Amino acid sequence: MPTATMTSKGQITVPAEVRKRLGLTTGSRVGFIEDGDRYLVENKTVSASSLYGIVPALDRPVTLEEMDEAIIAGALESMDY
C-alpha cells in the first residue's frame, strides 16, 4: 500500500502509483470523501470535453448587442443598482 508523510504545513506528496491510478497531473484538484472513520480520495478535475452539451443549444444565435446588454445587466445587478 502506498504511503506519504505529511509536512509541518500539512502537505503530502501523492505517490506516483496513486497519481497514475487516479489520473492526477499538475494542477489536478483532489476531493476527500468522508466514509465512516476514513476518507476516500478522488480526482475532482473536470475536462473541458466532458462539459460538451451541458448547456442546451439556443433556438437562434445571440447577437453581440444582446451579449453586451446581458453583461451590463449582470454588472449592474451585482452592484445593487
PDB file of N, CA and C in Angstrom:
ATOM      1  N   MET A   1       0.851  -1.179   0.000  1.00  0.00           N
ATOM      2  CA  MET A   1       0.000   0.000   0.000  1.00  0.00           C
ATOM      3  C   MET A   1       0.898   1.243   0.000  1.00  0.00           C
ATOM      4  N   PRO A   2       0.654   2.169  -0.931  1.00  0.00           N
ATOM      5  CA  PRO A   2       1.443   3.406  -0.981  1.00  0.00           C
ATOM      6  C   PRO A   2       1.191   4.255   0.263  1.00  0.00           C
ATOM      7  N   THR A   3       2.215   4.954   0.717  1.00  0.00           N
ATOM      8  CA  THR A   3       2.084   5.845   1.870  1.00  0.00           C
ATOM      9  C   THR A   3       2.753   7.175   1.557  1.00  0.00           C
ATOM     10  N   ALA A   4       2.439   8.187   2.376  1.00  0.00           N
ATOM     11  CA  ALA A   4       3.050   9.510   2.237  1.00  0.00           C
ATOM     12  C   ALA A   4       3.234  10.089   3.629  1.00  0.00           C
ATOM     13  N   THR A   5       4.176  11.004   3.769  1.00  0.00           N
ATOM     14  CA  THR A   5       4.437  11.665   5.038  1.00  0.00           C
ATOM     15  C   THR A   5       4.018  13.124   4.929  1.00  0.00           C
ATOM     16  N   MET A   6       3.293  13.618   5.932  1.00  0.00           N
ATOM     17  CA  MET A   6       2.821  14.996   5.929  1.00  0.00           C
ATOM     18  C   MET A   6       3.908  15.926   6.459  1.00  0.00           C
ATOM     19  N   THR A   7       4.042  17.093   5.811  1.00  0.00           N
ATOM     20  CA  THR A   7       4.992  18.101   6.274  1.00  0.00           C
ATOM     21  C   THR A   7       4.363  18.920   7.403  1.00  0.00           C
ATOM     22  N   SER A   8       5.146  19.792   8.001  1.00  0.00           N
ATOM     23  CA  SER A   8       4.630  20.648   9.081  1.00  0.00           C
ATOM     24  C   SER A   8       3.562  21.616   8.578  1.00  0.00           C
ATOM     25  N   LYS A   9       3.502  21.833   7.249  1.00  0.00           N
ATOM     26  CA  LYS A   9       2.484  22.708   6.650  1.00  0.00           C
ATOM     27  C   LYS A   9       1.236  21.931   6.228  1.00  0.00           C
ATOM     28  N   GLY A  10       1.172  20.633   6.537  1.00  0.00           N
ATOM     29  CA  GLY A  10       0.012  19.826   6.183  1.00  0.00           C
ATOM     30  C   GLY A  10       0.027  19.344   4.744  1.00  0.00           C
ATOM     31  N   GLN A  11       1.170  19.376   4.092  1.00  0.00           N
ATOM     32  CA  GLN A  11       1.271  18.959   2.700  1.00  0.00           C
ATOM     33  C   GLN A  11       1.809  17.542   2.598  1.00  0.00           C
ATOM     34  N   ILE A  12       1.318  16.813   1.584  1.00  0.00           N
ATOM     35  CA  ILE A  12       1.854  15.488   1.296  1.00  0.00           C
ATOM     36  C   ILE A  12       2.152  15.399  -0.191  1.00  0.00           C
ATOM     37  N   THR A  13       3.026  14.487  -0.549  1.00  0.00           N
ATOM     38  CA  THR A  13       3.275  14.180  -1.943  1.00  0.00           C
ATOM     39  C   THR A  13       2.522  12.899  -2.234  1.00  0.00           C
ATOM     40  N   VAL A  14       1.627  12.957  -3.202  1.00  0.00           N
ATOM     41  CA  VAL A  14       0.855  11.775  -3.575  1.00  0.00           C
ATOM     42  C   VAL A  14       1.794  10.831  -4.322  1.00  0.00           C
ATOM     43  N   PRO A  15       1.898   9.586  -3.854  1.00  0.00           N
ATOM     44  CA  PRO A  15       2.809   8.643  -4.515  1.00  0.00           C
ATOM     45  C   PRO A  15       2.483   8.478  -6.005  1.00  0.00           C
ATOM     46  N   ALA A  16       3.518   8.258  -6.805  1.00  0.00           N
ATOM     47  CA  ALA A  16       3.374   8.148  -8.257  1.00  0.00           C
ATOM     48  C   ALA A  16       2.338   7.094  -8.648  1.00  0.00           C
ATOM     49  N   GLU A  17       2.319   5.977  -7.954  1.00  0.00           N
ATOM     50  CA  GLU A  17       1.363   4.895  -8.248  1.00  0.00           C
ATOM     51  C   GLU A  17      -0.081   5.389  -8.101  1.00  0.00           C
ATOM     52  N   VAL A  18      -0.335   6.194  -7.069  1.00  0.00           N
ATOM     53  CA  VAL A  18      -1.678   6.719  -6.816  1.00  0.00           C
ATOM     54  C   VAL A  18      -2.023   7.787  -7.851  1.00  0.00           C
ATOM     55  N   ARG A  19      -1.059   8.683  -8.145  1.00  0.00           N
ATOM     56  CA  ARG A  19      -1.292   9.715  -9.170  1.00  0.00           C
ATOM     57  C   ARG A  19      -1.668   9.084 -10.493  1.00  0.00           C
ATOM     58  N   LYS A  20      -0.957   8.048 -10.878  1.00  0.00           N
ATOM     59  CA  LYS A  20      -1.226   7.380 -12.154  1.00  0.00           C
ATOM     60  C   LYS A  20      -2.611   6.741 -12.138  1.00  0.00           C
ATOM     61  N   ARG A  21      -2.938   6.055 -11.059  1.00  0.00           N
ATOM     62  CA  ARG A  21      -4.232   5.352 -10.969  1.00  0.00           C
ATOM     63  C   ARG A  21      -5.404   6.328 -11.004  1.00  0.00           C
ATOM     64  N   LEU A  22      -5.243   7.499 -10.347  1.00  0.00           N
ATOM     65  CA  LEU A  22      -6.312   8.497 -10.305  1.00  0.00           C
ATOM     66  C   LEU A  22      -6.278   9.455 -11.487  1.00  0.00           C
ATOM     67  N   GLY A  23      -5.224   9.384 -12.301  1.00  0.00           N
ATOM     68  CA  GLY A  23      -5.106  10.292 -13.444  1.00  0.00           C
ATOM     69  C   GLY A  23      -4.772  11.711 -13.019  1.00  0.00           C
ATOM     70  N   LEU A  24      -4.032  11.853 -11.927  1.00  0.00           N
ATOM     71  CA  LEU A  24      -3.678  13.181 -11.416  1.00  0.00           C
ATOM     72  C   LEU A  24      -2.458  13.725 -12.140  1.00  0.00           C
ATOM     73  N   THR A  25      -2.535  14.980 -12.515  1.00  0.00           N
ATOM     74  CA  THR A  25      -1.407  15.670 -13.132  1.00  0.00           C
ATOM     75  C   THR A  25      -1.254  17.024 -12.446  1.00  0.00           C
ATOM     76  N   THR A  26      -0.244  17.763 -12.806  1.00  0.00           N
ATOM     77  CA  THR A  26      -0.027  19.077 -12.229  1.00  0.00           C
ATOM     78  C   THR A  26      -1.292  19.928 -12.362  1.00  0.00           C
ATOM     79  N   GLY A  27      -1.752  20.510 -11.270  1.00  0.00           N
ATOM     80  CA  GLY A  27      -2.943  21.350 -11.287  1.00  0.00           C
ATOM     81  C   GLY A  27      -4.236  20.596 -11.038  1.00  0.00           C
ATOM     82  N   SER A  28      -4.176  19.266 -10.922  1.00  0.00           N
ATOM     83  CA  SER A  28      -5.390  18.486 -10.656  1.00  0.00           C
ATOM     84  C   SER A  28      -5.976  18.861  -9.301  1.00  0.00           C
ATOM     85  N   ARG A  29      -7.299  18.827  -9.221  1.00  0.00           N
ATOM     86  CA  ARG A  29      -7.999  19.055  -7.949  1.00  0.00           C
ATOM     87  C   ARG A  29      -8.330  17.699  -7.351  1.00  0.00           C
ATOM     88  N   VAL A  30      -8.152  17.578  -6.044  1.00  0.00           N
ATOM     89  CA  VAL A  30      -8.389  16.322  -5.345  1.00  0.00           C
ATOM     90  C   VAL A  30      -9.505  16.532  -4.338  1.00  0.00           C
ATOM     91  N   GLY A  31     -10.438  15.592  -4.283  1.00  0.00           N
ATOM     92  CA  GLY A  31     -11.533  15.659  -3.320  1.00  0.00           C
ATOM     93  C   GLY A  31     -11.367  14.585  -2.263  1.00  0.00           C
ATOM     94  N   PHE A  32     -11.886  14.856  -1.055  1.00  0.00           N
ATOM     95  CA  PHE A  32     -11.835  13.915   0.050  1.00  0.00           C
ATOM     96  C   PHE A  32     -13.264  13.617   0.484  1.00  0.00           C
ATOM     97  N   ILE A  33     -13.639  12.355   0.453  1.00  0.00           N
ATOM     98  CA  ILE A  33     -14.995  11.938   0.790  1.00  0.00           C
ATOM     99  C   ILE A  33     -14.951  11.184   2.113  1.00  0.00           C
ATOM    100  N   GLU A  34     -15.689  11.688   3.103  1.00  0.00           N
ATOM    101  CA  GLU A  34     -15.724  11.026   4.403  1.00  0.00           C
ATOM    102  C   GLU A  34     -16.510   9.723   4.280  1.00  0.00           C
ATOM    103  N   ASP A  35     -15.923   8.657   4.789  1.00  0.00           N
ATOM    104  CA  ASP A  35     -16.538   7.332   4.733  1.00  0.00           C
ATOM    105  C   ASP A  35     -16.334   6.666   6.097  1.00  0.00           C
ATOM    106  N   GLY A  36     -17.233   7.005   7.029  1.00  0.00           N
ATOM    107  CA  GLY A  36     -17.090   6.471   8.387  1.00  0.00           C
ATOM    108  C   GLY A  36     -15.866   7.051   9.064  1.00  0.00           C
ATOM    109  N   ASP A  37     -14.931   6.181   9.430  1.00  0.00           N
ATOM    110  CA  ASP A  37     -13.727   6.636  10.128  1.00  0.00           C
ATOM    111  C   ASP A  37     -12.528   6.784   9.190  1.00  0.00           C
ATOM    112  N   ARG A  38     -12.792   6.894   7.878  1.00  0.00           N
ATOM    113  CA  ARG A  38     -11.714   7.079   6.907  1.00  0.00           C
ATOM    114  C   ARG A  38     -12.168   8.032   5.808  1.00  0.00           C
ATOM    115  N   TYR A  39     -11.244   8.441   4.977  1.00  0.00           N
ATOM    116  CA  TYR A  39     -11.544   9.313   3.839  1.00  0.00           C
ATOM    117  C   TYR A  39     -11.132   8.618   2.552  1.00  0.00           C
ATOM    118  N   LEU A  40     -11.916   8.828   1.510  1.00  0.00           N
ATOM    119  CA  LEU A  40     -11.589   8.358   0.176  1.00  0.00           C
ATOM    120  C   LEU A  40     -11.084   9.555  -0.619  1.00  0.00           C
ATOM    121  N   VAL A  41     -10.131   9.340  -1.496  1.00  0.00           N
ATOM    122  CA  VAL A  41      -9.554  10.412  -2.310  1.00  0.00           C
ATOM    123  C   VAL A  41     -10.017  10.214  -3.745  1.00  0.00           C
ATOM    124  N   GLU A  42     -10.465  11.306  -4.384  1.00  0.00           N
ATOM    125  CA  GLU A  42     -10.886  11.207  -5.779  1.00  0.00           C
ATOM    126  C   GLU A  42     -10.387  12.394  -6.583  1.00  0.00           C
ATOM    127  N   ASN A  43     -10.209  12.162  -7.869  1.00  0.00           N
ATOM    128  CA  ASN A  43      -9.806  13.215  -8.799  1.00  0.00           C
ATOM    129  C   ASN A  43     -11.044  14.066  -9.089  1.00  0.00           C
ATOM    130  N   LYS A  44     -10.994  15.357  -8.765  1.00  0.00           N
ATOM    131  CA  LYS A  44     -12.125  16.266  -8.971  1.00  0.00           C
ATOM    132  C   LYS A  44     -11.933  17.156 -10.188  1.00  0.00           C
ATOM    133  N   THR A  45     -10.877  16.908 -10.961  1.00  0.00           N
ATOM    134  CA  THR A  45     -10.613  17.711 -12.147  1.00  0.00           C
ATOM    135  C   THR A  45     -11.632  17.379 -13.225  1.00  0.00           C
ATOM    136  N   VAL A  46     -12.190  18.406 -13.846  1.00  0.00           N
ATOM    137  CA  VAL A  46     -13.165  18.221 -14.914  1.00  0.00           C
ATOM    138  C   VAL A  46     -12.520  18.666 -16.225  1.00  0.00           C
ATOM    139  N   SER A  47     -12.574  17.797 -17.224  1.00  0.00           N
ATOM    140  CA  SER A  47     -12.005  18.174 -18.515  1.00  0.00           C
ATOM    141  C   SER A  47     -13.022  19.011 -19.290  1.00  0.00           C
ATOM    142  N   ALA A  48     -12.526  19.885 -20.113  1.00  0.00           N
ATOM    143  CA  ALA A  48     -13.406  20.738 -20.915  1.00  0.00           C
ATOM    144  C   ALA A  48     -14.279  19.899 -21.838  1.00  0.00           C
ATOM    145  N   SER A  49     -13.743  18.820 -22.357  1.00  0.00           N
ATOM    146  CA  SER A  49     -14.525  17.997 -23.280  1.00  0.00           C
ATOM    147  C   SER A  49     -15.694  17.305 -22.585  1.00  0.00           C
ATOM    148  N   SER A  50     -15.595  17.081 -21.273  1.00  0.00           N
ATOM    149  CA  SER A  50     -16.708  16.445 -20.563  1.00  0.00           C
ATOM    150  C   SER A  50     -17.883  17.406 -20.365  1.00  0.00           C
ATOM    151  N   LEU A  51     -17.658  18.689 -20.593  1.00  0.00           N
ATOM    152  CA  LEU A  51     -18.717  19.687 -20.442  1.00  0.00           C
ATOM    153  C   LEU A  51     -19.547  19.858 -21.713  1.00  0.00           C
ATOM    154  N   TYR A  52     -19.117  19.218 -22.812  1.00  0.00           N
ATOM    155  CA  TYR A  52     -19.814  19.365 -24.083  1.00  0.00           C
ATOM    156  C   TYR A  52     -21.277  18.945 -23.935  1.00  0.00           C
ATOM    157  N   GLY A  53     -22.172  19.814 -24.370  1.00  0.00           N
ATOM    158  CA  GLY A  53     -23.597  19.513 -24.354  1.00  0.00           C
ATOM    159  C   GLY A  53     -24.300  19.848 -23.047  1.00  0.00           C
ATOM    160  N   ILE A  54     -23.578  20.347 -22.052  1.00  0.00           N
ATOM    161  CA  ILE A  54     -24.198  20.646 -20.762  1.00  0.00           C
ATOM    162  C   ILE A  54     -25.134  21.855 -20.848  1.00  0.00           C
ATOM    163  N   VAL A  55     -24.836  22.777 -21.761  1.00  0.00           N
ATOM    164  CA  VAL A  55     -25.690  23.944 -21.976  1.00  0.00           C
ATOM    165  C   VAL A  55     -26.533  23.680 -23.225  1.00  0.00           C
ATOM    166  N   PRO A  56     -27.832  23.765 -23.096  1.00  0.00           N
ATOM    167  CA  PRO A  56     -28.670  23.476 -24.261  1.00  0.00           C
ATOM    168  C   PRO A  56     -28.452  24.493 -25.382  1.00  0.00           C
ATOM    169  N   ALA A  57     -28.623  24.035 -26.604  1.00  0.00           N
ATOM    170  CA  ALA A  57     -28.472  24.908 -27.766  1.00  0.00           C
ATOM    171  C   ALA A  57     -29.617  25.920 -27.802  1.00  0.00           C
ATOM    172  N   LEU A  58     -29.325  27.124 -28.262  1.00  0.00           N
ATOM    173  CA  LEU A  58     -30.340  28.163 -28.391  1.00  0.00           C
ATOM    174  C   LEU A  58     -31.090  27.995 -29.708  1.00  0.00           C
ATOM    175  N   ASP A  59     -32.293  28.551 -29.767  1.00  0.00           N
ATOM    176  CA  ASP A  59     -33.078  28.488 -30.994  1.00  0.00           C
ATOM    177  C   ASP A  59     -32.453  29.327 -32.100  1.00  0.00           C
ATOM    178  N   ARG A  60     -31.701  30.357 -31.671  1.00  0.00           N
ATOM    179  CA  ARG A  60     -31.089  31.258 -32.640  1.00  0.00           C
ATOM    180  C   ARG A  60     -29.788  31.792 -32.040  1.00  0.00           C
ATOM    181  N   PRO A  61     -28.883  32.267 -32.873  1.00  0.00           N
ATOM    182  CA  PRO A  61     -27.647  32.841 -32.342  1.00  0.00           C
ATOM    183  C   PRO A  61     -27.929  34.116 -31.537  1.00  0.00           C
ATOM    184  N   VAL A  62     -27.101  34.369 -30.551  1.00  0.00           N
ATOM    185  CA  VAL A  62     -27.229  35.590 -29.755  1.00  0.00           C
ATOM    186  C   VAL A  62     -26.372  36.663 -30.415  1.00  0.00           C
ATOM    187  N   THR A  63     -26.916  37.876 -30.521  1.00  0.00           N
ATOM    188  CA  THR A  63     -26.166  38.967 -31.151  1.00  0.00           C
ATOM    189  C   THR A  63     -25.174  39.562 -30.157  1.00  0.00           C
ATOM    190  N   LEU A  64     -24.201  40.279 -30.680  1.00  0.00           N
ATOM    191  CA  LEU A  64     -23.242  40.966 -29.812  1.00  0.00           C
ATOM    192  C   LEU A  64     -23.939  41.989 -28.926  1.00  0.00           C
ATOM    193  N   GLU A  65     -24.938  42.651 -29.467  1.00  0.00           N
ATOM    194  CA  GLU A  65     -25.687  43.638 -28.683  1.00  0.00           C
ATOM    195  C   GLU A  65     -26.380  42.971 -27.500  1.00  0.00           C
ATOM    196  N   GLU A  66     -26.974  41.789 -27.734  1.00  0.00           N
ATOM    197  CA  GLU A  66     -27.634  41.063 -26.649  1.00  0.00           C
ATOM    198  C   GLU A  66     -26.632  40.619 -25.584  1.00  0.00           C
ATOM    199  N   MET A  67     -25.451  40.209 -26.032  1.00  0.00           N
ATOM    200  CA  MET A  67     -24.401  39.836 -25.083  1.00  0.00           C
ATOM    201  C   MET A  67     -23.991  41.034 -24.238  1.00  0.00           C
ATOM    202  N   ASP A  68     -23.774  42.188 -24.907  1.00  0.00           N
ATOM    203  CA  ASP A  68     -23.398  43.406 -24.188  1.00  0.00           C
ATOM    204  C   ASP A  68     -24.463  43.798 -23.168  1.00  0.00           C
ATOM    205  N   GLU A  69     -25.742  43.727 -23.567  1.00  0.00           N
ATOM    206  CA  GLU A  69     -26.838  44.067 -22.656  1.00  0.00           C
ATOM    207  C   GLU A  69     -26.856  43.135 -21.454  1.00  0.00           C
ATOM    208  N   ALA A  70     -26.635  41.852 -21.677  1.00  0.00           N
ATOM    209  CA  ALA A  70     -26.638  40.883 -20.579  1.00  0.00           C
ATOM    210  C   ALA A  70     -25.470  41.134 -19.631  1.00  0.00           C
ATOM    211  N   ILE A  71     -24.317  41.474 -20.180  1.00  0.00           N
ATOM    212  CA  ILE A  71     -23.143  41.771 -19.351  1.00  0.00           C
ATOM    213  C   ILE A  71     -23.401  42.998 -18.489  1.00  0.00           C
ATOM    214  N   ILE A  72     -23.939  44.050 -19.096  1.00  0.00           N
ATOM    215  CA  ILE A  72     -24.238  45.283 -18.355  1.00  0.00           C
ATOM    216  C   ILE A  72     -25.281  45.017 -17.271  1.00  0.00           C
ATOM    217  N   ALA A  73     -26.341  44.270 -17.622  1.00  0.00           N
ATOM    218  CA  ALA A  73     -27.381  43.967 -16.657  1.00  0.00           C
ATOM    219  C   ALA A  73     -26.810  43.162 -15.489  1.00  0.00           C
ATOM    220  N   GLY A  74     -25.952  42.205 -15.763  1.00  0.00           N
ATOM    221  CA  GLY A  74     -25.340  41.416 -14.703  1.00  0.00           C
ATOM    222  C   GLY A  74     -24.435  42.248 -13.819  1.00  0.00           C
ATOM    223  N   ALA A  75     -23.677  43.160 -14.448  1.00  0.00           N
ATOM    224  CA  ALA A  75     -22.775  44.031 -13.671  1.00  0.00           C
ATOM    225  C   ALA A  75     -23.570  44.951 -12.768  1.00  0.00           C
ATOM    226  N   LEU A  76     -24.641  45.528 -13.307  1.00  0.00           N
ATOM    227  CA  LEU A  76     -25.480  46.433 -12.504  1.00  0.00           C
ATOM    228  C   LEU A  76     -26.148  45.674 -11.358  1.00  0.00           C
ATOM    229  N   GLU A  77     -26.575  44.465 -11.639  1.00  0.00           N
ATOM    230  CA  GLU A  77     -27.241  43.652 -10.604  1.00  0.00           C
ATOM    231  C   GLU A  77     -26.263  43.318  -9.483  1.00  0.00           C
ATOM    232  N   SER A  78     -25.031  43.018  -9.835  1.00  0.00           N
ATOM    233  CA  SER A  78     -24.044  42.669  -8.810  1.00  0.00           C
ATOM    234  C   SER A  78     -23.619  43.869  -7.983  1.00  0.00           C
ATOM    235  N   MET A  79     -23.860  45.081  -8.514  1.00  0.00           N
ATOM    236  CA  MET A  79     -23.517  46.300  -7.779  1.00  0.00           C
ATOM    237  C   MET A  79     -24.725  46.850  -7.043  1.00  0.00           C
ATOM    238  N   ASP A  80     -25.834  46.122  -7.030  1.00  0.00           N
ATOM    239  CA  ASP A  80     -27.068  46.517  -6.332  1.00  0.00           C
ATOM    240  C   ASP A  80     -27.639  47.838  -6.830  1.00  0.00           C
ATOM    241  N   TYR A  81     -27.680  48.036  -8.118  1.00  0.00           N
ATOM    242  CA  TYR A  81     -28.297  49.245  -8.660  1.00  0.00           C
ATOM    243  C   TYR A  81     -29.756  49.026  -8.874  1.00  0.00           C
TER     244      TYR A  81
END
